Amino acid sequence: AAWVAARAGDLVRICAAAKRGAKVARGDLAALSFLFGPRVVESSPKDRDGSCDVSAVEDWLATVRPPAAPAVHVAQLGKSVRLVGGGAAGAHVIVEGCRGARVYVATHCETCLVVGCVDCVVCVGAVGAVLRVVACERVTVAAAAHRVVARNCLGCDLQVFTPSPPLLCGESRACRVGPCGYSYAGMPGDLAAVGLSETPNLWKDPVLVDAA
C-alpha cells in the first residue's frame, strides 16, 4: 500500500508540474518508469541535464499508451438467448441486469463483468484479464480467465479454467466452483490469444475473502 501511495504521489507531482509548464526532472522520469514501464526513462527525449519538457513526455506517452478496448454491453435480457461473436474480440464485455437469459460469448475478450443477473447462464470463451461476477443470484458462469472474482453472490455456479485461485468475496453464499466444461470450435485459438492455452487450472483452490 505504501508503494502504491508513493507512486500516486509521483504522478500528482508530475501532473502539477505539467500545469505550471515546468520541465520533468530526471528523478521524475524515473518515477514515470514505475508507472508506465522502464522504456520511459530509456526512450523519452531529454535535455542535457536529464530533464525534458512536459509536452515532450506527453507526446511520447501518447505513442506507447495502449488503445482503449471497446465495450460490449448486454443488458436487461429476459428469457432469451444472446450470442456474442467475434465482433467482441478484445472488448470489455458487460452482462447486466438479465433474468432467465442465456448469454454465450464465443470469442476472447479483455475483461468480463456479470452484474445483477438472476437465473442466467453466461458462457465466455477466454478472458484476458479478470472475470467478475457481482451481486448475482442462481447464475451459472462458465469461462476461462486469468482471474475469477465473485462478490456478493448467492447460489451461483462458477465453472472455470483459471491459473489463479478463484476469489469469493464479500457476502457470497452457497456458491460452487468447478472446472469449465464449455467449449466451441474456435476456443483453442481464443485461449492462445489471451495466453491461457498452456496454464494450470486452479479451480480447486478457491480463496474466501471475508466481508470484513
XYZ file of C-alpha atoms in Angstrom, residues 28-212:
185
model
C 10.529 12.196 -12.027
C 11.341 10.408 -15.259
C 12.495 7.516 -13.087
C 9.169 7.700 -11.215
C 7.345 7.568 -14.528
C 9.188 4.347 -15.291
C 7.338 2.703 -12.384
C 4.004 3.952 -13.723
C 4.419 3.346 -17.440
C 7.401 0.996 -17.740
C 11.184 1.415 -17.959
C 11.051 2.442 -21.622
C 10.033 5.931 -20.454
C 13.490 6.501 -18.993
C 15.289 4.750 -21.817
C 13.490 6.280 -24.791
C 11.894 9.604 -23.837
C 13.526 12.772 -25.260
C 15.842 14.510 -22.747
C 17.835 17.695 -22.355
C 21.492 17.707 -21.362
C 20.677 17.779 -17.641
C 18.495 14.680 -17.970
C 15.216 16.595 -17.793
C 12.691 17.174 -20.575
C 9.645 19.278 -21.368
C 6.304 18.028 -20.050
C 4.832 18.288 -23.547
C 7.592 16.026 -24.882
C 6.744 13.366 -22.295
C 3.023 13.677 -23.049
C 3.663 13.293 -26.775
C 5.895 10.297 -26.167
C 3.418 8.601 -23.818
C 0.695 9.043 -26.441
C 2.722 6.827 -28.766
C 3.075 3.978 -26.246
C -0.250 4.147 -24.398
C -2.353 1.127 -25.460
C -5.650 1.983 -27.196
C -8.772 1.615 -25.091
C -10.646 -1.598 -25.743
C -14.245 -1.234 -26.949
C -17.145 -2.262 -24.706
C -19.913 -4.740 -25.493
C -22.967 -4.312 -23.246
C -25.677 -6.980 -22.919
C -28.353 -5.633 -20.583
C -31.852 -6.358 -19.297
C -32.425 -9.568 -21.250
C -35.440 -11.673 -20.312
C -35.879 -15.348 -21.094
C -33.913 -15.325 -24.329
C -30.600 -16.382 -25.859
C -27.899 -13.930 -26.961
C -24.798 -14.978 -28.900
C -21.869 -12.556 -28.842
C -19.429 -13.468 -31.613
C -16.062 -12.450 -32.988
C -17.033 -8.796 -33.228
C -16.430 -8.584 -29.472
C -12.870 -9.919 -29.678
C -10.618 -7.985 -27.304
C -13.515 -5.964 -25.879
C -14.723 -5.331 -22.339
C -17.907 -7.418 -22.052
C -20.631 -6.444 -19.574
C -23.678 -8.637 -18.916
C -26.009 -6.661 -16.677
C -29.455 -6.997 -15.141
C -30.562 -10.087 -17.072
C -33.190 -12.557 -15.791
C -33.566 -16.105 -17.092
C -31.291 -15.404 -20.067
C -28.547 -17.420 -21.729
C -25.573 -15.407 -22.982
C -22.781 -17.017 -24.996
C -19.603 -15.032 -25.670
C -17.884 -17.201 -28.287
C -14.643 -15.233 -28.531
C -11.851 -13.845 -26.380
C -12.326 -10.568 -24.515
C -10.204 -8.292 -22.333
C -12.460 -8.320 -19.262
C -15.928 -9.613 -18.442
C -18.358 -8.314 -15.820
C -21.554 -10.197 -14.973
C -23.560 -7.999 -12.610
C -27.052 -8.021 -11.140
C -28.237 -11.104 -13.031
C -30.703 -13.738 -11.791
C -31.296 -17.310 -13.032
C -28.972 -16.892 -16.021
C -26.295 -18.903 -17.806
C -23.276 -16.957 -19.077
C -20.566 -18.716 -21.087
C -17.395 -16.863 -22.049
C -14.632 -18.164 -24.296
C -11.480 -16.623 -22.828
C -10.903 -13.549 -20.669
C -7.509 -11.891 -20.957
C -7.663 -10.261 -17.520
C -10.441 -10.515 -14.903
C -13.858 -12.157 -14.923
C -16.041 -10.568 -12.234
C -19.413 -11.886 -11.076
C -21.106 -9.321 -8.845
C -24.446 -9.301 -6.994
C -25.869 -12.252 -8.919
C -28.317 -14.958 -7.807
C -28.510 -18.513 -9.138
C -26.294 -17.714 -12.099
C -24.024 -20.226 -13.824
C -20.868 -18.778 -15.347
C -18.607 -20.971 -17.474
C -15.395 -19.322 -18.609
C -11.626 -19.345 -18.928
C -9.976 -16.313 -17.334
C -6.682 -15.265 -15.824
C -8.513 -14.203 -12.666
C -12.038 -15.033 -11.439
C -13.712 -12.944 -8.723
C -17.232 -13.406 -7.319
C -18.575 -10.741 -4.960
C -21.867 -10.703 -3.031
C -23.321 -13.620 -4.991
C -25.935 -16.143 -3.863
C -26.218 -19.718 -5.110
C -24.014 -19.222 -8.167
C -22.017 -21.882 -10.026
C -18.580 -20.899 -11.307
C -17.329 -23.388 -13.888
C -13.900 -22.016 -14.641
C -10.489 -22.572 -16.148
C -8.044 -20.225 -14.415
C -4.354 -20.176 -13.469
C -5.193 -18.147 -10.333
C -7.231 -19.267 -7.310
C -10.831 -18.051 -7.687
C -11.748 -15.349 -5.166
C -15.108 -15.428 -3.353
C -15.569 -12.033 -1.726
C -17.995 -10.127 0.421
C -21.334 -11.762 1.217
C -21.047 -14.605 -1.306
C -23.009 -17.638 -0.045
C -23.930 -21.102 -1.324
C -21.680 -20.700 -4.363
C -19.946 -23.641 -6.028
C -16.722 -23.756 -8.021
C -15.966 -26.431 -10.621
C -13.970 -26.997 -13.811
C -15.035 -25.389 -17.051
C -16.823 -27.751 -19.424
C -17.757 -25.116 -22.015
C -16.172 -25.290 -25.468
C -16.709 -24.288 -29.092
C -14.834 -24.682 -32.374
C -12.641 -21.580 -32.037
C -11.937 -21.827 -28.327
C -8.334 -23.175 -28.587
C -7.363 -20.133 -30.658
C -9.084 -17.767 -28.236
C -7.279 -19.352 -25.285
C -3.971 -18.893 -27.094
C -4.825 -15.259 -27.895
C -5.000 -14.386 -24.183
C -2.182 -16.655 -23.011
C -4.316 -19.384 -21.429
C -3.531 -22.327 -23.678
C -0.694 -23.754 -21.564
C -1.545 -22.829 -17.986
C -2.627 -24.934 -14.989
C -6.229 -24.875 -13.826
C -6.534 -23.864 -10.165
C -10.308 -24.038 -9.898
C -9.906 -26.411 -6.922
C -8.182 -23.729 -4.823
C -10.776 -21.003 -4.209
C -9.974 -18.341 -1.638
C -12.656 -16.934 0.665
C -12.181 -13.226 1.338
C -14.007 -12.114 4.491
C -16.512 -9.296 4.071
C -14.857 -7.529 6.977
